[in-house]
Amino acid sequence: MKLCTSFFCALFCGAILSGQSAPEIPRLQKQGTATQLIVDGKPFLALAGELHNSSSSSLDYMRPIWGKLAQANLNTVLAVVSWDLIEPEEGKFDFTLVDGLLEQARSNNLRVMLLWFGSWKNGMSHYVPDWVKSDFERFPRVRLRTGAVEVLSTLSEENLKCDARAFAALMHHVREVDSQDRTVIMVQVQNEVGVLGDSRDRGELANQAFAKPVPSELMDYLRRHKDDLLPELRDVWARTGFRASGTWGEVFGSGSATDEIFMAWNYARHTNRVTEAGKAEYPLPMFVNAWIVQPEDELPGDYPSGGPQAHMHDVWRAGAPEIDILAPDIYLPDFTSICELYSRSGNPLFVPESRADVQGAANVFAAVGQFNAIGYSPFGIDSRLRDPQGGPIAKAYKTLSQLAPLILQHQGTGTIAGISLDRRNRTAKFRVGDYTLNAGLRTNRRSSELPELGYGIFIAVGPDEYYVAGSNLQLTFSANNPGPPTVGLATLEEGVFVDGRWTPGRTLNGDAIMIDYDMASMAATHQTGTGVRFRGDDPEIMRVKLYRFE
Ligand code: DGJ
């Protein structure tokens, strides 16, 4: 991340004049294998929600929403700022909406991630100002095989210049109005970019660029990373025997895979320059989001071609080094496989769009515990507030906000895990601290019916001590270091964290811990037949102390 000198000066002088120092600018920081978002100098877990696309275009519409979002236990809201509304006339900026949104967020103690709907939103260019829309000579459109579409070309310098200028103006303004509060903690640049309806732009500028040699920046990246490229890109390049130079067709072969690489490069370059212009004004962490490949998609263009798809991450890294996170929008059921794809090569996981139902609750536990996610954000959160505290996400966030200090302390250190199970994947084994945890969907001794979903998060806080939280799950422990082989429960408490302090409720024993009375089998497998049982649909927190015997 780059900081301009005038920015430091502005902060420093402002602080001296006001007699108080500004809170530290939000930034990303490594902890072990995790990357965390640091807000006000401390790690921050974004328990977030994204508003519908049009919500933040009206302060009146938003006014009653914020309080409900806070009641639903969110700490962060993802809100759109669109180019057409901040620059209705070329060069004249109006930030009334941005100021109003930040004030409303602050008075509800909520942080904000701004979504810059600039040149592209879901591949389209619907949020560009009218003066851009109507001047198709100055701002050329993408041309598919079948004709022109309402999408700005990535190859237009004029479009890039104007998009970058508007984004820089926005970030300049945010720095001016928010450096004392740091309400804005991250920014998304564009939204789900990529060409739909064809594998690449076939306009004049695009065809000229496609016939030229692959830019040296991309070739250098490929050469430097030849041995650690993600397999998807490596396989395409291997088709030409890893050709070291030439046109796009010569280096990668002909076909839609090459078209997609070409588009990814051009979207990444445009996004990088916009991001660079914004960060020069105010260097907040910045990310892009991907409309991921859907099961029915066959070719690039069925999904946005050139977006930050998992298989295009190397191209995006090469083309957009200013972007800190390549983030997936995950509505598909196989949440954890997608998290895995987006956690490769050190990409920090942030999920800006996903679900808010029970599957969403399971998703956030897995994201945060298993993949060290910076945060999670169900989409369209403002239409889920009829009973703000009663929904699955509100309940999941209530639990996770109590655990957040512990989660953040343990992410990236091998002492935390998360899990989401369903009827197809009913059990899992994983190491956390000195024990292997055996998790399974909750069973009932008198019925064979299983819950549809179970999820949990597990944190080793001492040699034989864990805080665990979850729903519809059961859990036993096996020793994974030398010593007596059988592991029993010393004590099990349910409870809550109040202002960071553990406040126990009942001590659980008897039926509440009994999983299996088949003592012969239990003895043979070094189990006691007891374990932690999360019996309800709503997540609970428990503190477990273990002991061992032989
Ligand atoms: C993904 C987009 O990024 C959002 O802006 C919104 O259009 C949702 N899809 C709707 O499901």
CSV table of C-alpha atoms in Angstrom, one decimal, residues 7-453:
chain,number,residue,atom,x,y,z
A,7,PHE,CA,-1.7,12.5,3.3
A,8,PHE,CA,0.6,11.9,6.3
A,9,CYS,CA,1.0,15.7,6.6
A,10,ALA,CA,-2.8,16.2,6.6
A,11,LEU,CA,-3.3,13.6,9.3
A,12,PHE,CA,-0.4,14.9,11.4
A,13,CYS,CA,-1.4,18.6,11.2
A,14,GLY,CA,-5.1,17.8,11.7
A,15,ALA,CA,-4.2,15.8,14.8
A,16,ILE,CA,-2.0,18.6,16.2
A,17,LEU,CA,-4.6,21.3,15.6
A,18,SER,CA,-7.4,19.3,17.2
A,19,GLY,CA,-5.2,18.1,20.1
A,20,GLN,CA,-6.2,14.5,19.6
A,21,SER,CA,-4.7,11.8,17.5
A,22,ALA,CA,-6.7,10.2,14.8
A,23,PRO,CA,-7.4,6.5,15.2
A,24,GLU,CA,-5.0,4.4,13.1
A,25,ILE,CA,-6.1,3.8,9.5
A,26,PRO,CA,-7.6,0.4,8.8
A,27,ARG,CA,-5.2,-2.0,7.4
A,28,LEU,CA,-4.5,-5.7,6.8
A,29,GLN,CA,-2.0,-7.6,9.0
A,30,LYS,CA,-0.7,-11.2,9.1
A,31,GLN,CA,-1.1,-13.4,12.1
A,32,GLY,CA,0.4,-16.8,11.5
A,33,THR,CA,-1.5,-18.2,8.5
A,34,ALA,CA,-4.3,-15.7,8.8
A,35,THR,CA,-4.6,-12.1,7.4
A,36,GLN,CA,-6.7,-9.9,9.7
A,37,LEU,CA,-8.4,-6.6,9.3
A,38,ILE,CA,-7.0,-4.1,11.8
A,39,VAL,CA,-9.4,-1.4,12.8
A,40,ASP,CA,-8.5,1.3,15.4
A,41,GLY,CA,-5.3,-0.6,16.0
A,42,LYS,CA,-7.0,-3.9,16.8
A,43,PRO,CA,-8.0,-7.0,14.9
A,44,PHE,CA,-11.7,-6.7,13.8
A,45,LEU,CA,-14.1,-9.4,12.8
A,46,ALA,CA,-16.6,-8.0,10.3
A,47,LEU,CA,-20.0,-9.4,11.1
A,48,ALA,CA,-21.5,-7.7,8.2
A,49,GLY,CA,-24.4,-7.5,5.8
A,50,GLU,CA,-24.8,-6.0,2.3
A,51,LEU,CA,-27.7,-3.7,1.5
A,52,HIS,CA,-29.7,-4.1,-1.6
A,53,ASN,CA,-28.3,-2.2,-4.6
A,54,SER,CA,-30.7,0.8,-4.5
A,55,SER,CA,-31.0,1.2,-0.7
A,56,SER,CA,-28.2,3.6,-0.1
A,57,SER,CA,-29.4,6.0,-2.8
A,58,SER,CA,-31.9,7.4,-0.3
A,59,LEU,CA,-31.1,8.7,3.2
A,60,ASP,CA,-34.8,8.7,4.0
A,61,TYR,CA,-35.1,5.1,3.0
A,62,MET,CA,-32.0,4.2,5.0
A,63,ARG,CA,-32.9,6.1,8.2
A,64,PRO,CA,-35.1,3.4,9.9
A,65,ILE,CA,-32.9,0.6,8.7
A,66,TRP,CA,-29.6,1.2,10.6
A,67,GLY,CA,-31.0,0.7,14.0
A,68,LYS,CA,-32.4,-2.7,13.0
A,69,LEU,CA,-29.1,-3.7,11.5
A,70,ALA,CA,-27.5,-2.9,14.8
A,71,GLN,CA,-30.2,-4.9,16.6
A,72,ALA,CA,-29.5,-7.8,14.3
A,73,ASN,CA,-25.9,-7.8,15.8
A,74,LEU,CA,-24.2,-6.6,12.7
A,75,ASN,CA,-21.1,-4.4,13.2
A,76,THR,CA,-20.5,-3.5,9.6
A,77,VAL,CA,-22.7,-2.6,6.6
A,78,LEU,CA,-21.7,-2.8,2.9
A,79,ALA,CA,-23.3,0.1,1.1
A,80,VAL,CA,-23.2,1.2,-2.5
A,81,VAL,CA,-21.7,4.5,-3.6
A,82,SER,CA,-22.4,4.9,-7.3
A,83,TRP,CA,-20.6,7.0,-9.9
A,84,ASP,CA,-23.8,8.4,-11.4
A,85,LEU,CA,-24.9,9.9,-8.1
A,86,ILE,CA,-21.6,11.4,-7.0
A,87,GLU,CA,-20.7,13.0,-10.4
A,88,PRO,CA,-24.0,13.8,-12.1
A,89,GLU,CA,-22.2,16.5,-14.1
A,90,GLU,CA,-18.6,15.9,-15.3
A,91,GLY,CA,-16.1,17.2,-12.8
A,92,LYS,CA,-18.8,18.3,-10.3
A,93,PHE,CA,-18.9,16.1,-7.3
A,94,ASP,CA,-21.7,15.8,-4.8
A,95,PHE,CA,-21.1,13.8,-1.6
A,96,THR,CA,-24.2,14.6,0.3
A,97,LEU,CA,-25.3,11.0,0.2
A,98,VAL,CA,-22.0,9.7,1.4
A,99,ASP,CA,-21.9,12.1,4.3
A,100,GLY,CA,-25.4,11.2,5.3
A,101,LEU,CA,-24.7,7.5,5.2
A,102,LEU,CA,-21.6,7.9,7.3
A,103,GLU,CA,-23.5,10.0,9.9
A,104,GLN,CA,-26.3,7.5,10.0
A,105,ALA,CA,-23.9,4.6,10.4
A,106,ARG,CA,-21.9,6.4,13.1
A,107,SER,CA,-25.0,7.2,15.2
A,108,ASN,CA,-25.8,3.5,15.2
A,109,ASN,CA,-22.2,2.5,16.0
A,110,LEU,CA,-21.8,0.7,12.8
A,111,ARG,CA,-18.8,0.5,10.4
A,112,VAL,CA,-19.2,0.7,6.7
A,113,MET,CA,-17.5,-0.9,3.7
A,114,LEU,CA,-18.2,1.2,0.6
A,115,LEU,CA,-19.0,-0.6,-2.7
A,116,TRP,CA,-17.7,1.6,-5.6
A,117,PHE,CA,-20.2,0.9,-8.4
A,118,GLY,CA,-18.1,2.7,-11.1
A,119,SER,CA,-17.7,1.4,-14.6
A,120,TRP,CA,-19.1,-2.1,-13.9
A,121,LYS,CA,-21.8,-3.7,-11.7
A,122,ASN,CA,-22.6,-7.4,-12.4
A,123,GLY,CA,-20.7,-7.0,-15.7
A,124,MET,CA,-23.0,-4.1,-16.8
A,125,SER,CA,-22.4,-0.3,-16.9
A,126,HIS,CA,-25.7,0.8,-15.4
A,127,TYR,CA,-24.2,3.0,-12.7
A,128,VAL,CA,-22.1,5.3,-14.9
A,129,PRO,CA,-23.3,8.9,-15.2
A,130,ASP,CA,-25.6,10.0,-18.0
A,131,TRP,CA,-22.8,12.0,-19.6
A,132,VAL,CA,-20.8,8.8,-19.9
A,133,LYS,CA,-23.8,6.6,-21.0
A,134,SER,CA,-24.8,8.9,-23.8
A,135,ASP,CA,-21.3,9.6,-25.3
A,136,PHE,CA,-20.5,6.2,-26.8
A,137,GLU,CA,-17.8,7.7,-29.0
A,138,ARG,CA,-15.8,9.0,-26.1
A,139,PHE,CA,-16.7,6.0,-24.0
A,140,PRO,CA,-16.7,2.9,-26.3
A,141,ARG,CA,-18.9,-0.1,-25.5
A,142,VAL,CA,-18.0,-3.8,-25.4
A,143,ARG,CA,-18.9,-5.5,-28.7
A,144,LEU,CA,-20.0,-9.1,-28.6
A,145,ARG,CA,-20.1,-11.4,-31.6
A,146,THR,CA,-23.8,-10.3,-31.9
A,147,GLY,CA,-23.4,-6.6,-31.4
A,148,ALA,CA,-22.7,-3.8,-28.8
A,149,VAL,CA,-23.8,-4.0,-25.2
A,150,GLU,CA,-24.4,-1.4,-22.5
A,151,VAL,CA,-21.0,-2.2,-21.0
A,152,LEU,CA,-17.9,0.1,-21.1
A,153,SER,CA,-14.8,-1.3,-22.7
A,154,THR,CA,-11.8,-2.0,-20.5
A,155,LEU,CA,-9.6,-0.8,-23.3
A,156,SER,CA,-10.8,2.8,-23.2
A,157,GLU,CA,-8.2,5.2,-21.7
A,158,GLU,CA,-10.9,7.9,-21.4
A,159,ASN,CA,-13.2,5.6,-19.4
A,160,LEU,CA,-10.3,4.6,-17.2
A,161,LYS,CA,-9.3,8.3,-16.6
A,162,CYS,CA,-12.8,9.3,-15.7
A,163,ASP,CA,-13.6,6.3,-13.5
A,164,ALA,CA,-10.2,6.8,-11.6
A,165,ARG,CA,-10.8,10.5,-11.2
A,166,ALA,CA,-14.2,9.9,-9.7
A,167,PHE,CA,-13.0,7.2,-7.4
A,168,ALA,CA,-10.1,9.3,-6.3
A,169,ALA,CA,-12.5,12.2,-5.5
A,170,LEU,CA,-14.6,9.8,-3.4
A,171,MET,CA,-11.6,8.6,-1.4
A,172,HIS,CA,-10.3,12.1,-1.0
A,173,HIS,CA,-13.6,13.1,0.4
A,174,VAL,CA,-13.9,10.0,2.7
A,175,ARG,CA,-10.4,10.8,4.1
A,176,GLU,CA,-11.5,14.4,4.8
A,177,VAL,CA,-14.7,13.5,6.6
A,178,ASP,CA,-13.8,10.2,8.2
A,179,SER,CA,-10.2,10.3,9.4
A,180,GLN,CA,-11.3,11.0,12.9
A,181,ASP,CA,-13.9,8.2,13.0
A,182,ARG,CA,-12.7,5.5,10.6
A,183,THR,CA,-16.3,4.5,10.0
A,184,VAL,CA,-15.3,3.3,6.5
A,185,ILE,CA,-13.0,0.3,7.0
A,186,MET,CA,-12.7,-1.3,3.5
A,187,VAL,CA,-13.7,-0.5,0.0
A,188,GLN,CA,-14.9,-2.7,-2.9
A,189,VAL,CA,-13.7,-1.5,-6.3
A,190,GLN,CA,-16.4,-2.2,-9.0
A,191,ASN,CA,-18.8,-5.1,-8.6
A,192,GLU,CA,-18.6,-8.5,-10.2
A,193,VAL,CA,-16.8,-7.4,-13.4
A,194,GLY,CA,-16.6,-9.4,-16.6
A,195,VAL,CA,-18.1,-9.8,-20.1
A,196,LEU,CA,-21.4,-11.6,-20.3
A,197,GLY,CA,-22.6,-13.1,-23.6
A,198,ASP,CA,-19.3,-13.8,-25.1
A,199,SER,CA,-15.8,-14.9,-24.0
A,200,ARG,CA,-14.3,-11.5,-24.8
A,201,ASP,CA,-14.8,-8.0,-26.0
A,202,ARG,CA,-14.6,-7.9,-29.8
A,203,GLY,CA,-14.6,-4.2,-30.3
A,204,GLU,CA,-12.0,-2.4,-32.4
A,205,LEU,CA,-9.7,-1.5,-29.4
A,206,ALA,CA,-10.0,-5.0,-27.9
A,207,ASN,CA,-9.2,-6.7,-31.2
A,208,GLN,CA,-6.1,-4.5,-31.6
A,209,ALA,CA,-4.9,-5.3,-28.1
A,210,PHE,CA,-5.6,-9.0,-28.6
A,211,ALA,CA,-3.4,-9.1,-31.7
A,212,LYS,CA,-0.5,-7.5,-29.9
A,213,PRO,CA,2.1,-9.4,-27.7
A,214,VAL,CA,1.0,-10.4,-24.2
A,215,PRO,CA,2.2,-7.4,-22.0
A,216,SER,CA,5.6,-7.9,-20.4
A,217,GLU,CA,4.2,-7.4,-16.9
A,218,LEU,CA,2.1,-10.5,-17.3
A,219,MET,CA,4.8,-12.5,-19.0
A,220,ASP,CA,7.3,-11.6,-16.2
A,221,TYR,CA,4.8,-12.7,-13.5
A,222,LEU,CA,4.2,-16.0,-15.3
A,223,ARG,CA,8.0,-16.6,-15.6
A,224,ARG,CA,8.6,-15.7,-11.9
A,225,HIS,CA,5.7,-17.9,-10.7
A,226,LYS,CA,6.0,-20.8,-13.1
A,227,ASP,CA,6.5,-23.3,-10.3
A,228,ASP,CA,3.7,-22.0,-8.0
A,229,LEU,CA,1.0,-20.9,-10.5
A,230,LEU,CA,-2.5,-22.2,-9.6
A,231,PRO,CA,-3.1,-25.3,-11.7
A,232,GLU,CA,-5.9,-23.9,-13.8
A,233,LEU,CA,-3.7,-21.2,-15.4
A,234,ARG,CA,-0.7,-23.4,-15.6
A,235,ASP,CA,-2.7,-26.0,-17.6
A,236,VAL,CA,-3.8,-23.4,-20.2
A,237,TRP,CA,-0.2,-22.1,-20.5
A,238,ALA,CA,1.1,-25.7,-20.8
A,239,ARG,CA,-0.9,-26.1,-24.0
A,240,THR,CA,1.8,-24.1,-25.8
A,241,GLY,CA,4.7,-25.6,-23.9
A,242,PHE,CA,4.9,-22.5,-21.7
A,243,ARG,CA,5.7,-20.2,-24.6
A,244,ALA,CA,7.6,-17.2,-23.3
A,245,SER,CA,6.4,-14.5,-25.6
A,246,GLY,CA,4.0,-13.8,-28.5
A,247,THR,CA,0.4,-12.7,-29.0
A,248,TRP,CA,-2.3,-13.9,-26.7
A,249,GLY,CA,-3.1,-16.7,-29.1
A,250,GLU,CA,0.5,-17.7,-29.4
A,251,VAL,CA,1.2,-17.8,-25.7
A,252,PHE,CA,-2.0,-19.5,-24.5
A,253,GLY,CA,-3.4,-21.1,-27.6
A,254,SER,CA,-6.7,-20.1,-29.3
A,255,GLY,CA,-10.1,-20.5,-27.7
A,256,SER,CA,-12.3,-19.2,-24.9
A,257,ALA,CA,-9.8,-19.9,-22.1
A,258,THR,CA,-7.4,-17.5,-23.8
A,259,ASP,CA,-10.2,-14.9,-24.3
A,260,GLU,CA,-10.9,-15.1,-20.6
A,261,ILE,CA,-7.2,-14.6,-19.6
A,262,PHE,CA,-7.2,-11.5,-22.0
A,263,MET,CA,-10.3,-10.1,-20.3
A,264,ALA,CA,-9.1,-10.8,-16.8
A,265,TRP,CA,-5.9,-9.0,-17.6
A,266,ASN,CA,-7.7,-6.0,-18.9
A,267,TYR,CA,-10.3,-5.8,-16.1
A,268,ALA,CA,-7.4,-6.2,-13.6
A,269,ARG,CA,-5.4,-3.4,-15.2
A,270,HIS,CA,-8.3,-1.0,-15.2
A,271,THR,CA,-9.3,-1.9,-11.6
A,272,ASN,CA,-5.7,-1.6,-10.5
A,273,ARG,CA,-5.4,1.9,-11.8
A,274,VAL,CA,-8.7,3.0,-10.3
A,275,THR,CA,-7.6,1.5,-7.0
A,276,GLU,CA,-4.2,3.1,-7.2
A,277,ALA,CA,-5.8,6.5,-7.7
A,278,GLY,CA,-8.1,5.9,-4.7
A,279,LYS,CA,-5.4,4.7,-2.4
A,280,ALA,CA,-3.2,7.6,-3.3
A,281,GLU,CA,-5.9,9.7,-1.6
A,282,TYR,CA,-6.8,7.4,1.2
A,283,PRO,CA,-5.1,3.9,1.4
A,284,LEU,CA,-7.9,1.8,2.9
A,285,PRO,CA,-7.8,-2.0,2.2
A,286,MET,CA,-9.5,-2.6,-1.1
A,287,PHE,CA,-11.1,-5.7,-2.6
A,288,VAL,CA,-12.9,-7.0,-5.7
A,289,ASN,CA,-15.8,-9.5,-5.7
A,290,ALA,CA,-16.5,-12.3,-8.1
A,291,TRP,CA,-19.7,-13.6,-9.7
A,292,ILE,CA,-18.5,-17.2,-9.4
A,293,VAL,CA,-19.0,-19.9,-12.0
A,294,GLN,CA,-22.4,-21.5,-11.6
A,295,PRO,CA,-23.0,-25.3,-12.1
A,296,GLU,CA,-24.9,-24.7,-15.4
A,297,ASP,CA,-22.2,-22.5,-16.9
A,298,GLU,CA,-20.1,-24.0,-19.7
A,299,LEU,CA,-17.9,-21.3,-21.0
A,300,PRO,CA,-16.6,-17.9,-20.0
A,301,GLY,CA,-19.3,-15.4,-21.0
A,302,ASP,CA,-22.0,-17.7,-19.4
A,303,TYR,CA,-20.4,-16.3,-16.3
A,304,PRO,CA,-18.6,-12.9,-16.5
A,305,SER,CA,-15.5,-13.5,-18.5
A,306,GLY,CA,-12.5,-11.8,-16.9
A,307,GLY,CA,-13.8,-11.5,-13.4
A,308,PRO,CA,-11.7,-12.5,-10.4
A,309,GLN,CA,-12.8,-16.1,-10.7
A,310,ALA,CA,-10.7,-18.6,-8.7
A,311,HIS,CA,-9.1,-19.9,-11.9
A,312,MET,CA,-8.1,-16.3,-12.9
A,313,HIS,CA,-6.4,-15.4,-9.6
A,314,ASP,CA,-2.9,-15.4,-10.9
A,315,VAL,CA,-3.9,-13.0,-13.7
A,316,TRP,CA,-5.6,-10.7,-11.3
A,317,ARG,CA,-2.6,-10.8,-8.9
A,318,ALA,CA,-0.3,-9.9,-11.8
A,319,GLY,CA,-2.5,-7.2,-13.1
A,320,ALA,CA,-4.0,-5.7,-9.9
A,321,PRO,CA,-1.4,-5.8,-7.2
A,322,GLU,CA,-3.1,-2.9,-5.4
A,323,ILE,CA,-6.1,-5.1,-4.8
A,324,ASP,CA,-5.8,-6.7,-1.3
A,325,ILE,CA,-8.5,-9.4,-1.5
A,326,LEU,CA,-10.1,-11.4,-4.3
A,327,ALA,CA,-13.5,-12.1,-2.8
A,328,PRO,CA,-16.2,-14.6,-3.8
A,329,ASP,CA,-19.9,-14.0,-3.7
A,330,ILE,CA,-21.2,-17.4,-2.5
A,331,TYR,CA,-24.8,-18.3,-3.0
A,332,LEU,CA,-24.1,-21.9,-4.0
A,333,PRO,CA,-24.5,-24.7,-1.4
A,334,ASP,CA,-20.9,-25.9,-1.5
A,335,PHE,CA,-19.7,-23.0,0.6
A,336,THR,CA,-16.5,-24.5,2.0
A,337,SER,CA,-15.2,-25.8,-1.3
A,338,ILE,CA,-15.5,-22.3,-2.7
A,339,CYS,CA,-13.8,-20.9,0.4
A,340,GLU,CA,-10.9,-23.3,-0.2
A,341,LEU,CA,-10.5,-22.1,-3.8
A,342,TYR,CA,-10.5,-18.5,-2.6
A,343,SER,CA,-8.0,-19.1,0.2
A,344,ARG,CA,-5.2,-20.3,-2.1
A,345,SER,CA,-1.9,-18.5,-2.5
A,346,GLY,CA,-2.4,-16.5,0.7
A,347,ASN,CA,-5.6,-14.8,-0.5
A,348,PRO,CA,-7.3,-13.6,2.6
A,349,LEU,CA,-11.0,-14.7,2.8
A,350,PHE,CA,-13.7,-12.1,2.9
A,351,VAL,CA,-17.2,-13.1,1.7
A,352,PRO,CA,-19.0,-9.9,0.7
A,353,GLU,CA,-22.2,-11.6,-0.5
A,354,SER,CA,-23.8,-14.8,0.7
A,355,ARG,CA,-26.9,-16.1,2.4
A,356,ALA,CA,-28.7,-15.0,5.6
A,357,ASP,CA,-30.7,-18.2,6.3
A,358,VAL,CA,-29.6,-21.2,8.5
A,359,GLN,CA,-27.1,-22.1,5.7
A,360,GLY,CA,-25.8,-18.6,6.1
A,361,ALA,CA,-25.3,-19.1,9.9
A,362,ALA,CA,-23.4,-22.3,9.1
A,363,ASN,CA,-21.4,-20.5,6.5
A,364,VAL,CA,-20.1,-17.7,8.8
A,365,PHE,CA,-19.0,-20.2,11.5
A,366,ALA,CA,-17.0,-22.2,8.9
A,367,ALA,CA,-15.6,-19.1,7.2
A,368,VAL,CA,-14.3,-17.6,10.4
A,369,GLY,CA,-13.2,-20.7,12.2
A,370,GLN,CA,-12.0,-22.9,9.3
A,371,PHE,CA,-10.7,-20.3,6.8
A,372,ASN,CA,-9.7,-17.4,9.2
A,373,ALA,CA,-12.1,-15.1,7.3
A,374,ILE,CA,-11.9,-11.4,7.9
A,375,GLY,CA,-15.7,-11.3,7.7
A,376,TYR,CA,-19.0,-12.5,6.2
A,377,SER,CA,-21.8,-10.5,4.7
A,378,PRO,CA,-25.2,-11.8,3.6
A,379,PHE,CA,-26.7,-9.9,0.7
A,380,GLY,CA,-29.9,-7.9,0.8
A,381,ILE,CA,-29.8,-7.7,4.6
A,382,ASP,CA,-32.2,-4.8,4.7
A,383,SER,CA,-35.1,-7.0,3.5
A,384,ARG,CA,-34.6,-9.4,6.4
A,385,LEU,CA,-35.4,-7.2,9.3
A,386,ARG,CA,-39.0,-7.9,10.2
A,387,ASP,CA,-37.7,-9.6,13.4
A,388,PRO,CA,-34.2,-8.2,13.5
A,389,GLN,CA,-33.0,-10.3,16.4
A,390,GLY,CA,-34.8,-13.5,15.5
A,391,GLY,CA,-33.2,-14.5,12.3
A,392,PRO,CA,-30.4,-17.2,11.9
A,393,ILE,CA,-27.8,-14.6,11.0
A,394,ALA,CA,-28.7,-12.3,14.0
A,395,LYS,CA,-28.3,-15.3,16.3
A,396,ALA,CA,-25.1,-16.5,14.7
A,397,TYR,CA,-23.6,-13.0,15.0
A,398,LYS,CA,-24.8,-12.7,18.6
A,399,THR,CA,-22.7,-15.8,19.4
A,400,LEU,CA,-19.7,-14.8,17.2
A,401,SER,CA,-19.6,-11.2,18.6
A,402,GLN,CA,-19.2,-12.6,22.1
A,403,LEU,CA,-16.4,-14.9,20.9
A,404,ALA,CA,-14.8,-12.3,18.5
A,405,PRO,CA,-11.9,-11.4,20.8
A,406,LEU,CA,-10.9,-15.1,21.3
A,407,ILE,CA,-11.5,-15.8,17.6
A,408,LEU,CA,-9.2,-13.0,16.6
A,409,GLN,CA,-6.6,-14.0,19.1
A,410,HIS,CA,-6.5,-17.5,17.8
A,411,GLN,CA,-6.9,-17.2,14.0
A,412,GLY,CA,-3.9,-18.4,12.1
A,413,THR,CA,-2.3,-20.2,15.0
A,414,GLY,CA,-3.6,-23.8,14.8
A,415,THR,CA,-5.8,-23.4,17.9
A,416,ILE,CA,-9.1,-22.6,16.2
A,417,ALA,CA,-11.4,-24.6,13.8
A,418,GLY,CA,-14.8,-24.2,12.3
A,419,ILE,CA,-17.1,-26.7,10.7
A,420,SER,CA,-20.4,-26.9,8.8
A,421,LEU,CA,-22.0,-30.3,8.4
A,422,ASP,CA,-25.0,-31.6,6.5
A,423,ARG,CA,-26.7,-34.9,5.8
A,424,ARG,CA,-24.2,-35.7,3.0
A,425,ASN,CA,-21.2,-34.8,5.1
A,426,ARG,CA,-22.2,-35.8,8.6
A,427,THR,CA,-18.9,-36.1,10.4
A,428,ALA,CA,-15.5,-34.5,10.4
A,429,LYS,CA,-12.2,-35.0,12.3
A,430,PHE,CA,-9.8,-32.2,12.8
A,431,ARG,CA,-6.9,-31.1,15.1
A,432,VAL,CA,-7.3,-28.1,17.3
A,433,GLY,CA,-4.6,-27.6,20.0
A,434,ASP,CA,-3.6,-30.9,21.7
A,435,TYR,CA,-6.7,-32.9,20.7
A,436,THR,CA,-8.4,-34.2,17.6
A,437,LEU,CA,-12.1,-33.2,17.6
A,438,ASN,CA,-14.6,-35.7,16.3
A,439,ALA,CA,-17.7,-33.6,15.2
A,440,GLY,CA,-20.9,-35.1,13.9
A,441,LEU,CA,-24.5,-34.0,13.2
A,442,ARG,CA,-26.4,-34.3,16.5
A,443,THR,CA,-28.0,-37.7,17.0
A,444,ASN,CA,-30.8,-38.6,19.2
A,445,ARG,CA,-30.7,-42.0,21.1
A,446,ARG,CA,-34.5,-42.5,20.5
A,447,SER,CA,-34.8,-41.4,16.8
A,448,SER,CA,-32.7,-41.9,13.7
A,449,GLU,CA,-33.7,-38.5,12.2
A,450,LEU,CA,-30.8,-36.1,11.7
A,451,PRO,CA,-30.9,-32.4,11.6
A,452,GLU,CA,-30.3,-30.9,8.1
A,453,LEU,CA,-27.4,-28.8,9.2
